[in-house]
Amino acid sequence: MTCIRRLVLLSTAVCVATAGLQAQAGRPAGADTIDIASLKTWLTYLASDELQGRQVYSEGLGLAASYIADHLQRWGVEPAGDDGSYFQTVRVLGVRSNSRSSVTIVAGGERRTFKDGEGITLPANMGGRQTVRGEEVEFLGYGLQVPASGIDDYEEIDVRGKVVVWLGAAGPRDAGTGIGRLLAARSQFAIGQGAAAVIAPGAGRAGASRGSGAPQPPRGRRQGPQADFTTAQRYDRPVAPIVSAQDEFLEFLFSRSPVGYQELKEMADRQEPLPRFPLSGVTLIFEIDPEYSVVNTRLSRNVVGLVRGADPALAGTYVSFGAHYDHIGYQQASPTGGATGGGGATGGVGFGCQGQGRPTPRPDDIVYNGADDDGSGTVALMAIARAFADGSTPRRSMLFIWHTGEESGLQGSRYNADFPVVPNEDVVAHLNMDMIGRNRCDDPAEANTVYLVGSDRISTELHNLSEDVNTGLGKPMKLDYEMNDPADPESIYTRSDHYSYAAKGIPVIFYTTGLHADYHYVTDEIDRIEFEKLVRVARLVYLTGQRLGTLERPPARDNRGPRAGRGASGQLTP
Ligand SMILES: [Zn+2]
């Protein structure tokens, strides 16, 4: 862009004014400003070895943050971070947790209380202090929903406000393979369905470092006390209790039920089908009483900018756009000495491309450049911000957020979801881009394909708007919903930053072009980026955001869950 290259030293005001004049003289505007040359220039720097793989808490990530912020300033994008800056400090806390919690079972006039650590275990991060009384307790067998295998332990049972109990760590034999994530997410799933609390089978806390009995660091080493959990979110709000229960607790819980615990346990061990039944006459009282102390704090930064809406009546509402600008760093050990990734996230990571192995890296290449992950989303977001700042402002305000620490557990988005730069209730939708610059598994047949996840889950209107914007393009893309399939066991929906906002009820769309052999590998470099495709995806996201910014009324939140799946296309009936 002329403006950037020639007027770098002049004030923002001059730069914007010049841009306006140029627009009148037939210079590209809006989506047309999103061009290959700019994306390539920015990504050449952001994905260079100089930035050392942009790991959270590293110098390389700091350089990337400054680079993005400098551009926002030149383009006249307003700062939306702390104290009038482009940076939102993200505090990641190491927290020590001591529990005085307990669960009391009242069954047929008998009453027994189990303290945390004695027959039951609560997570170290158990939320704020509260008492939960469960008068209705529902045993759901394996507590599993696997649409692909026709398994639905929730069929005809409304668990809202109830305590859900499930058994069988390994799941039923007929559930099929590759359902590890579904099995692991059963308790969270129950809470998502409205359960007030969950009882799941689990081992005790043997060997876990928690409470006052935790192992102390060796004498002479200057170390603070060990944290029991790390979080970028609030931990003082009450959350639905999830209790791991041992045999003694479960035996008493099932003592008056039609099938006893021993029998259920043996059936579960053999992975046979389990019955489902309410535990009538049983009441559970959860006394959640934690004591937390912060033992360490680490600081990192989201980069945030804003283009204020043109309509005073709507400028207090926002369309928010996201990408993560961090990656996993560099190999800290020598390649010959059993290298490990800086983020520790590379070991044995799968990429799901049948029959493909890892490419051969350049000799001595130790930097995880993350050109696609998520350099592609980072530069697309820069181009989108510039396009909105270029004079084509919609009625609503446009918020742009480059998240930190995504690779370390969605830190930046989790922080902003709990300590938001603008109120969550004023955000009409969040559009997230993560890995949008390649073809899935490098398959040329994917050249026109982008995968959308989540678009229909919270707002059917958002899904239909997104479809409509794509159809209106001169050359529409193929919007593929395979990763949004209700039967998808990979749970992509919960695995990037958009989920932090979806969990707050904000309608989201996640855009990705899928995994490839360079995923979380030193070969994820700029020369493998399909820039023409990257431009097309960025323009689609820009135009979708622009349409959302112009709507009189935000897309309605009907919360109907995933419906568009494998092979789906076009609009859904509201
Ligand atoms: Zn990513």
Coordinates of C-alpha atoms and ligand atoms in Angstrom, one line a residue:
M1 CA 0.0 0.0 0.0
T2 CA 1.4 3.4 -1.0
C3 CA 0.1 4.9 2.1
I4 CA 2.1 2.6 4.4
R5 CA 5.3 2.6 2.3
R6 CA 5.6 6.3 1.6
L7 CA 4.0 8.0 4.5
V8 CA 5.3 5.8 7.3
L9 CA 6.7 8.8 9.1
L10 CA 3.7 11.0 8.8
S11 CA 0.8 11.1 11.1
T12 CA -2.1 8.7 11.0
A13 CA -4.4 11.6 10.0
V14 CA -2.5 12.5 6.9
C15 CA -2.3 8.8 5.9
V16 CA -6.0 8.3 6.2
A17 CA -6.8 11.5 4.4
T18 CA -4.6 10.4 1.5
A19 CA -6.1 7.0 1.4
G20 CA -9.5 8.7 1.1
L21 CA -8.4 10.7 -1.9
Q22 CA -6.9 7.7 -3.6
A23 CA -10.1 5.7 -3.1
Q24 CA -12.0 8.4 -5.1
A25 CA -9.5 8.0 -7.8
G26 CA -10.4 4.4 -8.4
R27 CA -8.0 2.8 -5.9
P28 CA -9.2 -0.5 -4.5
A29 CA -11.7 -0.3 -1.6
G30 CA -13.3 -2.7 0.9
A31 CA -12.7 -6.3 0.1
D32 CA -10.5 -5.4 -2.9
T33 CA -7.9 -4.0 -0.6
I34 CA -7.2 -7.5 0.7
D35 CA -4.4 -8.5 -1.6
I36 CA -1.7 -11.0 -2.0
A37 CA 1.2 -8.5 -1.9
S38 CA 0.3 -7.2 1.5
L39 CA -0.4 -10.6 3.1
K40 CA 2.9 -11.9 1.7
T41 CA 4.9 -8.9 3.0
W42 CA 3.5 -9.3 6.5
L43 CA 3.7 -13.0 6.7
T44 CA 7.3 -12.9 5.4
Y45 CA 8.2 -11.1 8.6
L46 CA 5.8 -12.9 11.1
A47 CA 6.8 -16.4 9.9
S48 CA 10.5 -15.6 9.7
D49 CA 13.1 -17.4 11.8
E50 CA 13.8 -14.0 13.4
L51 CA 10.5 -14.4 15.4
Q52 CA 11.6 -17.7 16.7
G53 CA 8.3 -19.4 16.4
R54 CA 6.3 -16.8 18.3
Q55 CA 6.0 -18.8 21.5
V56 CA 4.0 -17.3 24.4
Y57 CA 6.2 -15.4 26.8
S58 CA 9.0 -15.1 24.2
E59 CA 10.8 -12.2 22.5
G60 CA 9.5 -13.3 19.1
L61 CA 5.9 -13.0 20.2
G62 CA 6.6 -9.5 21.5
L63 CA 8.1 -8.5 18.2
A64 CA 5.0 -9.9 16.4
A65 CA 2.7 -7.9 18.8
S66 CA 4.5 -4.7 18.1
Y67 CA 4.5 -5.3 14.4
I68 CA 0.7 -5.8 14.3
A69 CA 0.1 -2.8 16.6
D70 CA 2.3 -0.5 14.4
H71 CA 0.3 -1.3 11.4
L72 CA -3.0 -0.7 13.2
Q73 CA -1.8 2.7 14.2
R74 CA -0.8 3.6 10.6
W75 CA -4.1 2.6 9.3
G76 CA -6.1 4.6 11.8
V77 CA -7.5 1.5 13.6
E78 CA -8.3 2.7 17.2
P79 CA -6.6 1.0 20.1
A80 CA -8.9 -1.1 22.2
G81 CA -6.6 -2.4 24.9
D82 CA -5.4 -1.3 28.3
D83 CA -5.0 2.5 28.9
G84 CA -5.5 3.5 25.3
S85 CA -3.0 1.0 24.0
Y86 CA -3.3 -1.8 21.4
F87 CA -2.4 -4.4 24.1
Q88 CA -4.6 -6.2 26.5
T89 CA -2.5 -7.7 29.3
V90 CA -3.4 -11.4 29.7
R91 CA -2.7 -12.7 33.2
V92 CA -2.1 -16.4 33.5
L93 CA -2.2 -17.4 37.1
G94 CA -0.8 -20.4 38.8
V95 CA -3.2 -21.2 41.7
R96 CA -2.8 -23.4 44.7
S97 CA -6.0 -25.0 45.8
N98 CA -7.0 -26.3 49.2
S99 CA -10.4 -28.0 49.5
R100 CA -12.7 -28.3 52.4
S101 CA -15.4 -29.5 50.1
S102 CA -17.7 -32.5 50.6
V103 CA -20.6 -34.4 49.1
T104 CA -23.4 -35.8 51.3
I105 CA -25.6 -38.6 50.1
V106 CA -29.1 -38.9 51.7
A107 CA -30.6 -42.3 50.7
G108 CA -33.7 -43.6 52.4
G109 CA -33.2 -42.0 55.7
E110 CA -29.5 -42.8 55.8
R111 CA -27.0 -40.0 55.4
R112 CA -23.2 -40.2 54.7
T113 CA -20.8 -37.4 54.0
F114 CA -17.6 -37.9 51.9
K115 CA -14.9 -35.3 52.2
D116 CA -12.9 -34.3 49.1
G117 CA -10.0 -36.7 49.1
E118 CA -11.8 -39.4 51.0
G119 CA -13.9 -41.5 48.6
I120 CA -14.4 -38.6 46.2
T121 CA -12.2 -36.1 44.3
L122 CA -13.1 -32.6 43.1
P123 CA -10.9 -30.9 40.4
A124 CA -8.3 -28.5 41.8
N125 CA -10.2 -25.7 40.0
M126 CA -13.7 -26.3 41.4
G127 CA -15.0 -22.8 41.0
G128 CA -16.4 -20.5 43.7
R129 CA -17.9 -21.4 47.1
Q130 CA -21.5 -22.8 46.9
T131 CA -23.9 -25.4 48.0
V132 CA -25.7 -27.4 45.3
R133 CA -28.7 -29.6 46.4
G134 CA -29.6 -32.3 43.9
E135 CA -33.1 -33.8 44.5
E136 CA -33.2 -35.5 41.2
V137 CA -30.4 -37.9 40.4
E138 CA -30.3 -39.6 37.0
F139 CA -28.1 -42.7 36.2
L140 CA -27.3 -42.4 32.4
G141 CA -25.4 -45.7 31.9
Y142 CA -22.2 -44.7 30.0
G143 CA -23.5 -41.1 29.7
L144 CA -22.5 -41.1 26.1
Q145 CA -23.9 -39.7 22.9
V146 CA -22.2 -41.2 19.7
P147 CA -24.5 -40.3 16.8
A148 CA -22.3 -42.3 14.3
S149 CA -23.0 -45.5 16.3
G150 CA -26.6 -44.7 17.2
I151 CA -25.7 -44.5 20.9
D152 CA -27.7 -41.9 22.9
D153 CA -27.8 -42.3 26.6
Y154 CA -29.7 -39.0 26.8
E155 CA -32.6 -40.2 24.6
E156 CA -35.9 -39.0 26.1
I157 CA -34.2 -37.8 29.3
D158 CA -34.0 -34.1 30.2
V159 CA -31.1 -33.7 32.6
R160 CA -31.6 -30.0 33.2
G161 CA -31.2 -29.2 36.9
K162 CA -30.4 -32.8 37.7
V163 CA -27.4 -34.7 39.0
V164 CA -26.0 -36.9 36.2
V165 CA -24.2 -40.1 37.2
W166 CA -22.3 -42.2 34.6
L167 CA -20.0 -45.3 34.8
G168 CA -17.6 -47.1 32.6
A169 CA -14.4 -45.3 31.8
A170 CA -13.8 -47.3 28.6
G171 CA -17.3 -46.9 27.2
P172 CA -19.4 -49.6 25.6
R173 CA -17.9 -52.1 23.1
D174 CA -20.4 -51.1 20.4
A175 CA -19.5 -47.4 20.4
G176 CA -16.8 -47.9 17.7
T177 CA -13.2 -46.6 17.7
G178 CA -11.8 -43.1 17.7
I179 CA -14.2 -41.8 20.4
G180 CA -11.6 -41.0 23.0
R181 CA -12.5 -37.3 23.0
L182 CA -16.2 -38.1 23.4
L183 CA -15.4 -40.4 26.3
A184 CA -13.2 -37.8 28.0
A185 CA -15.7 -35.0 27.5
R186 CA -18.7 -36.9 29.0
S187 CA -18.9 -34.8 32.2
Q188 CA -18.6 -31.5 30.4
F189 CA -21.2 -32.7 27.9
A190 CA -23.7 -33.4 30.7
I191 CA -23.1 -29.9 32.0
G192 CA -23.6 -28.5 28.5
Q193 CA -27.0 -30.3 28.5
G194 CA -27.9 -28.4 31.7
A195 CA -26.9 -30.9 34.5
A196 CA -26.5 -29.3 37.9
A197 CA -23.7 -31.6 38.8
V198 CA -22.0 -34.8 37.6
I199 CA -20.7 -37.9 39.4
A200 CA -18.2 -39.9 37.4
P201 CA -16.1 -42.9 38.3
G202 CA -12.5 -42.0 39.1
A203 CA -9.4 -43.0 41.0
G204 CA -8.4 -41.2 44.2
R205 CA -5.8 -38.5 44.4
A206 CA -2.8 -40.8 45.0
G207 CA 0.4 -39.0 44.0
A208 CA -1.4 -35.9 42.9
S209 CA 0.3 -32.7 44.0
R210 CA -2.5 -31.0 45.9
G211 CA -3.2 -29.4 49.2
S212 CA -0.8 -29.3 52.1
G213 CA 0.5 -32.8 51.5
A214 CA 2.1 -31.8 48.1
P215 CA 5.7 -32.7 47.6
Q216 CA 8.1 -29.8 48.4
P217 CA 10.9 -28.7 46.0
P218 CA 14.3 -30.0 47.0
R219 CA 16.0 -27.9 49.7
G220 CA 18.2 -25.1 48.5
R221 CA 16.3 -24.5 45.3
R222 CA 14.6 -21.2 45.1
Q223 CA 11.2 -22.2 44.0
G224 CA 7.8 -21.0 45.1
P225 CA 5.0 -23.4 46.0
Q226 CA 3.7 -25.5 43.2
A227 CA 0.5 -24.5 41.5
D228 CA -2.4 -27.0 41.4
F229 CA -3.8 -25.4 38.3
T230 CA -3.1 -22.7 35.8
T231 CA -5.8 -20.5 34.4
A232 CA -6.4 -17.3 32.4
Q233 CA -10.0 -17.2 33.5
R234 CA -11.9 -16.3 36.6
Y235 CA -11.9 -19.1 39.1
D236 CA -14.1 -17.5 41.8
R237 CA -17.5 -18.1 40.1
P238 CA -19.5 -21.1 41.1
V239 CA -19.5 -23.8 38.4
A240 CA -21.4 -27.1 38.2
P241 CA -19.5 -29.6 40.4
I242 CA -17.8 -32.6 38.7
V243 CA -17.0 -35.3 41.2
S244 CA -14.8 -38.3 40.6
A245 CA -16.2 -41.0 42.9
Q246 CA -14.5 -44.2 44.2
D247 CA -16.2 -47.5 45.0
E248 CA -17.3 -46.8 48.5
F249 CA -19.2 -43.7 47.5
L250 CA -20.8 -45.3 44.5
E251 CA -21.8 -48.4 46.5
F252 CA -23.8 -46.2 48.9
L253 CA -25.1 -44.1 46.0
F254 CA -26.6 -47.1 44.3
S255 CA -27.6 -48.9 47.5
R256 CA -31.3 -48.5 46.9
S257 CA -31.4 -48.7 43.1
P258 CA -32.8 -51.6 40.9
V259 CA -29.3 -52.7 39.9
G260 CA -26.5 -52.6 42.5
Y261 CA -23.1 -50.9 41.9
Q262 CA -21.1 -54.1 41.9
E263 CA -23.2 -55.5 39.1
L264 CA -23.1 -52.3 37.1
K265 CA -19.4 -52.1 37.5
E266 CA -18.8 -55.6 36.2
M267 CA -21.1 -54.9 33.2
A268 CA -19.1 -51.7 32.5
D269 CA -15.8 -53.5 32.9
R270 CA -17.0 -56.0 30.2
Q271 CA -18.2 -53.0 28.1
E272 CA -21.7 -54.4 27.9
P273 CA -24.8 -52.2 27.5
L274 CA -25.8 -50.5 30.7
P275 CA -29.3 -49.8 32.0
R276 CA -30.4 -46.2 32.7
F277 CA -32.7 -45.3 35.6
P278 CA -33.4 -42.5 38.1
L279 CA -32.0 -42.9 41.6
S280 CA -35.3 -42.4 43.3
G281 CA -35.2 -41.3 46.9
V282 CA -31.6 -40.1 46.7
T283 CA -30.6 -36.5 47.5
L284 CA -27.1 -35.2 47.0
I285 CA -25.7 -32.2 48.7
F286 CA -22.5 -30.7 47.3
E287 CA -20.7 -28.3 49.6
I288 CA -18.1 -26.6 47.5
D289 CA -15.6 -24.8 49.8
P290 CA -12.2 -24.1 48.2
E291 CA -9.4 -21.9 49.3
Y292 CA -7.3 -20.5 46.5
S293 CA -4.0 -18.6 46.6
V294 CA -2.2 -17.3 43.6
V295 CA 1.4 -18.6 43.7
N296 CA 2.6 -17.3 40.3
T297 CA 1.6 -14.9 37.5
R298 CA 2.7 -14.8 34.0
L299 CA 2.0 -11.9 31.6
S300 CA 1.3 -12.0 27.9
R301 CA -0.6 -9.7 25.5
N302 CA -3.6 -9.8 23.2
V303 CA -3.4 -7.2 20.4
V304 CA -6.8 -5.4 20.0
G305 CA -8.1 -2.7 17.7
L306 CA -11.4 -1.2 16.8
V307 CA -13.1 0.6 13.9
R308 CA -16.0 2.5 15.3
G309 CA -19.4 2.0 13.7
A310 CA -20.9 4.7 11.6
D311 CA -24.4 4.5 13.1
P312 CA -24.6 6.0 16.6
A313 CA -27.5 3.8 17.4
L314 CA -25.5 0.6 16.6
A315 CA -21.9 1.6 17.2
G316 CA -22.2 0.3 20.8
T317 CA -22.6 -3.2 19.4
Y318 CA -19.7 -5.2 17.8
V319 CA -18.7 -7.8 15.3
S320 CA -15.5 -9.3 16.6
F321 CA -12.8 -11.0 14.5
G322 CA -10.1 -13.2 15.8
A323 CA -6.9 -15.1 15.0
H324 CA -4.0 -16.3 17.2
Y325 CA -0.6 -14.8 16.6
D326 CA 1.3 -17.1 18.9
H327 CA 2.8 -20.5 17.8
I328 CA 4.9 -23.2 19.5
G329 CA 8.4 -21.7 19.4
Y330 CA 11.5 -23.6 18.4
Q331 CA 13.3 -26.8 19.2
Q332 CA 15.2 -26.3 22.4
A333 CA 17.2 -29.5 22.3
S334 CA 19.6 -30.3 19.5
P335 CA 17.9 -32.1 16.6
T336 CA 20.3 -35.0 17.1
G337 CA 19.7 -35.1 20.8
G338 CA 16.0 -35.9 20.7
A339 CA 14.5 -32.5 19.9
T340 CA 11.3 -31.4 21.6
G341 CA 9.1 -28.5 20.6
G342 CA 9.3 -25.3 22.5
G343 CA 5.6 -25.5 23.2
G344 CA 5.9 -29.2 24.0
A345 CA 3.0 -29.7 21.6
T346 CA 4.8 -31.4 18.8
G347 CA 5.5 -34.8 20.1
G348 CA 3.4 -37.4 18.3
V349 CA 0.9 -34.8 17.1
G350 CA -1.3 -36.2 14.4
F351 CA -2.4 -34.4 11.2
G352 CA -4.8 -37.0 9.8
C353 CA -3.5 -37.3 6.2
Q354 CA -3.8 -40.9 5.1
G355 CA -0.5 -42.4 4.0
Q356 CA 1.5 -39.1 4.4
G357 CA 4.6 -38.7 6.5
R358 CA 6.4 -35.6 7.7
P359 CA 8.4 -33.7 5.0
T360 CA 12.2 -33.5 5.3
P361 CA 13.2 -30.3 7.1
R362 CA 16.0 -28.1 6.0
P363 CA 19.2 -29.1 7.8
D364 CA 19.5 -27.3 11.2
D365 CA 16.0 -25.8 10.9
I366 CA 14.8 -25.6 14.5
V367 CA 12.1 -22.9 14.2
Y368 CA 8.4 -23.7 14.1
N369 CA 7.5 -20.8 11.8
G370 CA 3.7 -21.3 12.0
A371 CA 3.2 -19.7 8.6
D372 CA -0.2 -21.4 8.3
D373 CA -0.8 -21.9 12.1
D374 CA -1.8 -19.2 12.6
G375 CA 0.3 -16.8 10.6
S376 CA -2.3 -17.1 7.9
G377 CA -5.2 -16.0 10.2
T378 CA -3.0 -13.3 11.7
V379 CA -2.2 -11.5 8.4
A380 CA -5.8 -12.1 7.1
L381 CA -7.0 -10.3 10.2
M382 CA -4.6 -7.4 9.6
A383 CA -5.9 -7.1 6.0
I384 CA -9.5 -7.2 7.3
A385 CA -8.8 -4.5 9.9
R386 CA -7.2 -2.3 7.2
A387 CA -10.1 -2.8 4.9
F388 CA -12.6 -1.6 7.5
A389 CA -10.4 1.3 8.5
D390 CA -10.2 2.3 4.9
G391 CA -13.5 4.2 4.9
S392 CA -16.1 1.5 4.3
T393 CA -17.3 1.5 7.9
P394 CA -20.5 -0.5 8.6
R395 CA -23.1 0.7 11.1
R396 CA -21.8 -1.5 14.0
S397 CA -18.3 -1.3 15.4
M398 CA -15.7 -3.9 14.3
L399 CA -13.4 -5.4 16.9
F400 CA -10.1 -7.1 15.9
I401 CA -8.3 -9.4 18.4
W402 CA -5.0 -11.2 17.9
H403 CA -5.0 -13.8 20.7
T404 CA -1.9 -14.8 22.6
G405 CA -1.3 -18.3 24.0
E406 CA -3.8 -20.2 21.9
E407 CA -1.3 -23.0 21.6
S408 CA -0.9 -23.2 25.4
G409 CA -4.6 -23.6 26.1
L410 CA -6.6 -20.8 24.5
Q411 CA -5.2 -18.4 27.1
G412 CA -5.8 -15.1 25.2
S413 CA -9.4 -15.8 24.3
R414 CA -10.3 -17.3 27.6
Y415 CA -9.0 -14.2 29.3
N416 CA -10.9 -11.9 27.0
A417 CA -14.0 -13.9 27.4
D418 CA -13.9 -13.4 31.2
F419 CA -12.3 -9.9 31.2
P420 CA -13.6 -8.5 27.9
V421 CA -12.4 -5.3 26.2
V422 CA -16.0 -4.7 25.2
P423 CA -19.0 -6.2 27.0
N424 CA -19.8 -9.8 25.8
E425 CA -23.5 -9.0 25.6
D426 CA -22.8 -6.3 23.0
V427 CA -20.9 -8.7 20.6
V428 CA -23.3 -9.9 17.9
A429 CA -20.9 -12.6 16.5
H430 CA -17.3 -13.7 16.6
L431 CA -15.5 -14.9 13.4
N432 CA -12.3 -16.8 14.1
M433 CA -9.6 -17.8 11.6
D434 CA -7.0 -20.5 12.4
M435 CA -5.0 -22.1 9.5
I436 CA -6.7 -20.7 6.5
G437 CA -3.8 -20.6 4.0
R438 CA -3.5 -24.2 2.7
N439 CA -5.3 -27.1 1.1
R440 CA -6.2 -29.9 3.5
C441 CA -3.5 -32.6 3.2
D442 CA -2.2 -30.6 0.3
D443 CA -4.9 -32.0 -1.9
P444 CA -5.3 -29.7 -5.0
A445 CA -9.0 -30.8 -5.1
E446 CA -9.4 -28.7 -2.0
A447 CA -8.4 -25.5 -3.7
N448 CA -11.9 -24.0 -3.4
T449 CA -12.8 -25.4 0.0
V450 CA -12.9 -23.8 3.4
Y451 CA -14.2 -25.6 6.4
L452 CA -16.7 -23.8 8.6
V453 CA -17.4 -24.9 12.2
G454 CA -20.1 -23.7 14.6
S455 CA -22.0 -21.4 12.3
D456 CA -25.4 -23.1 12.9
R457 CA -25.0 -24.0 16.6
I458 CA -26.0 -20.8 18.4
S459 CA -27.7 -18.9 15.6
T460 CA -29.3 -20.4 12.5
E461 CA -29.6 -16.9 11.1
L462 CA -25.8 -16.5 11.3
H463 CA -25.4 -19.7 9.4
N464 CA -27.8 -18.6 6.7
L465 CA -26.2 -15.1 6.4
S466 CA -22.8 -16.7 6.0
E467 CA -24.1 -19.0 3.2
D468 CA -25.8 -16.0 1.5
V469 CA -22.6 -13.9 1.6
N470 CA -20.7 -16.7 0.0
T471 CA -23.3 -17.3 -2.7
G472 CA -23.1 -13.7 -3.6
L473 CA -19.4 -13.8 -4.4
G474 CA -18.3 -13.7 -8.0
K475 CA -16.6 -17.1 -7.4
P476 CA -18.2 -18.7 -4.3
M477 CA -16.1 -21.0 -2.2
K478 CA -17.1 -24.5 -1.2
L479 CA -18.2 -24.2 2.4
D480 CA -17.6 -27.6 3.9
Y481 CA -19.3 -28.6 7.2
E482 CA -17.6 -31.9 7.7
M483 CA -15.8 -30.7 10.9
N484 CA -19.1 -29.4 12.3
D485 CA -20.8 -32.8 11.9
P486 CA -22.8 -33.7 15.0
A487 CA -21.1 -37.1 14.8
D488 CA -17.5 -35.6 14.5
P489 CA -15.6 -37.2 17.3
E490 CA -12.6 -34.8 17.0
S491 CA -14.6 -32.0 18.7
I492 CA -12.9 -29.3 16.5
Y493 CA -15.6 -26.9 17.8
T494 CA -14.0 -26.8 21.2
R495 CA -10.4 -26.6 20.0
S496 CA -9.6 -23.1 19.0
D497 CA -10.3 -19.6 20.3
H498 CA -13.8 -19.1 19.1
Y499 CA -15.0 -21.7 21.7
S500 CA -14.1 -19.3 24.5
Y501 CA -16.7 -16.9 23.1
A502 CA -19.2 -19.6 22.2
A503 CA -19.1 -20.8 25.8
K504 CA -20.4 -17.3 26.7
G505 CA -23.3 -17.7 24.3
I506 CA -21.8 -15.5 21.4
P507 CA -22.6 -16.9 18.0
V508 CA -19.3 -17.9 16.3
I509 CA -18.0 -19.1 13.0
F510 CA -14.6 -20.9 12.9
Y511 CA -12.9 -20.9 9.5
T512 CA -10.0 -23.3 8.6
T513 CA -8.6 -24.9 5.5
G514 CA -7.6 -28.0 7.5
L515 CA -4.5 -29.9 8.6
H516 CA -1.5 -31.0 6.5
A517 CA 1.8 -32.7 7.0
D518 CA 3.5 -29.5 8.1
Y519 CA 1.1 -29.0 11.0
H520 CA 3.1 -28.2 14.2
Y521 CA 6.3 -29.0 12.4
V522 CA 9.4 -26.9 11.4
T523 CA 8.2 -27.1 7.7
D524 CA 5.1 -24.9 8.3
E525 CA 6.7 -22.2 6.2
I526 CA 5.6 -19.3 4.0
D527 CA 6.6 -21.0 0.7
R528 CA 3.8 -23.5 1.2
I529 CA 1.1 -20.9 1.6
E530 CA -1.6 -20.7 -1.1
F531 CA -1.9 -16.9 -1.2
E532 CA -4.6 -16.7 -3.7
K533 CA -6.8 -18.9 -1.5
L534 CA -5.8 -17.0 1.6
V535 CA -7.1 -13.8 0.0
R536 CA -10.4 -15.5 -0.9
V537 CA -11.0 -16.8 2.6
A538 CA -10.1 -13.4 4.1
R539 CA -12.5 -11.6 1.8
L540 CA -15.2 -14.0 2.6
V541 CA -14.7 -13.3 6.4
Y542 CA -14.5 -9.6 5.7
L543 CA -17.8 -9.6 3.8
T544 CA -19.5 -11.8 6.3
G545 CA -18.5 -9.4 9.1
Q546 CA -19.5 -6.4 7.0
R547 CA -23.0 -7.9 6.5
L548 CA -23.3 -8.6 10.2
G549 CA -22.3 -5.0 10.8
T550 CA -25.1 -3.6 8.7
L551 CA -28.0 -5.7 10.0
E552 CA -30.6 -3.8 11.9
R553 CA -31.0 -6.6 14.4
P554 CA -28.3 -9.0 15.5
P555 CA -28.7 -12.7 14.4
A556 CA -31.2 -14.4 16.7
R557 CA -29.7 -17.0 19.1
D558 CA -31.9 -20.0 18.8
N559 CA -29.3 -22.5 20.1
R560 CA -30.3 -25.4 18.0
G561 CA -26.9 -27.1 18.0
P562 CA -24.9 -28.6 15.1
R563 CA -27.0 -29.7 12.1
A564 CA -24.9 -28.8 9.1
G565 CA -22.5 -31.7 8.9
R566 CA -20.7 -33.9 6.3
G567 CA -22.0 -33.2 2.8
A568 CA -24.3 -30.3 3.9
S569 CA -24.7 -27.2 1.8
G570 CA -26.9 -24.2 1.6
Q571 CA -29.2 -22.6 4.1
L572 CA -31.0 -24.2 7.0
T573 CA -34.6 -23.9 7.7
P574 CA -34.9 -21.7 10.9
Ligands
ZN1 ZN -3.7 -22.6 15.4

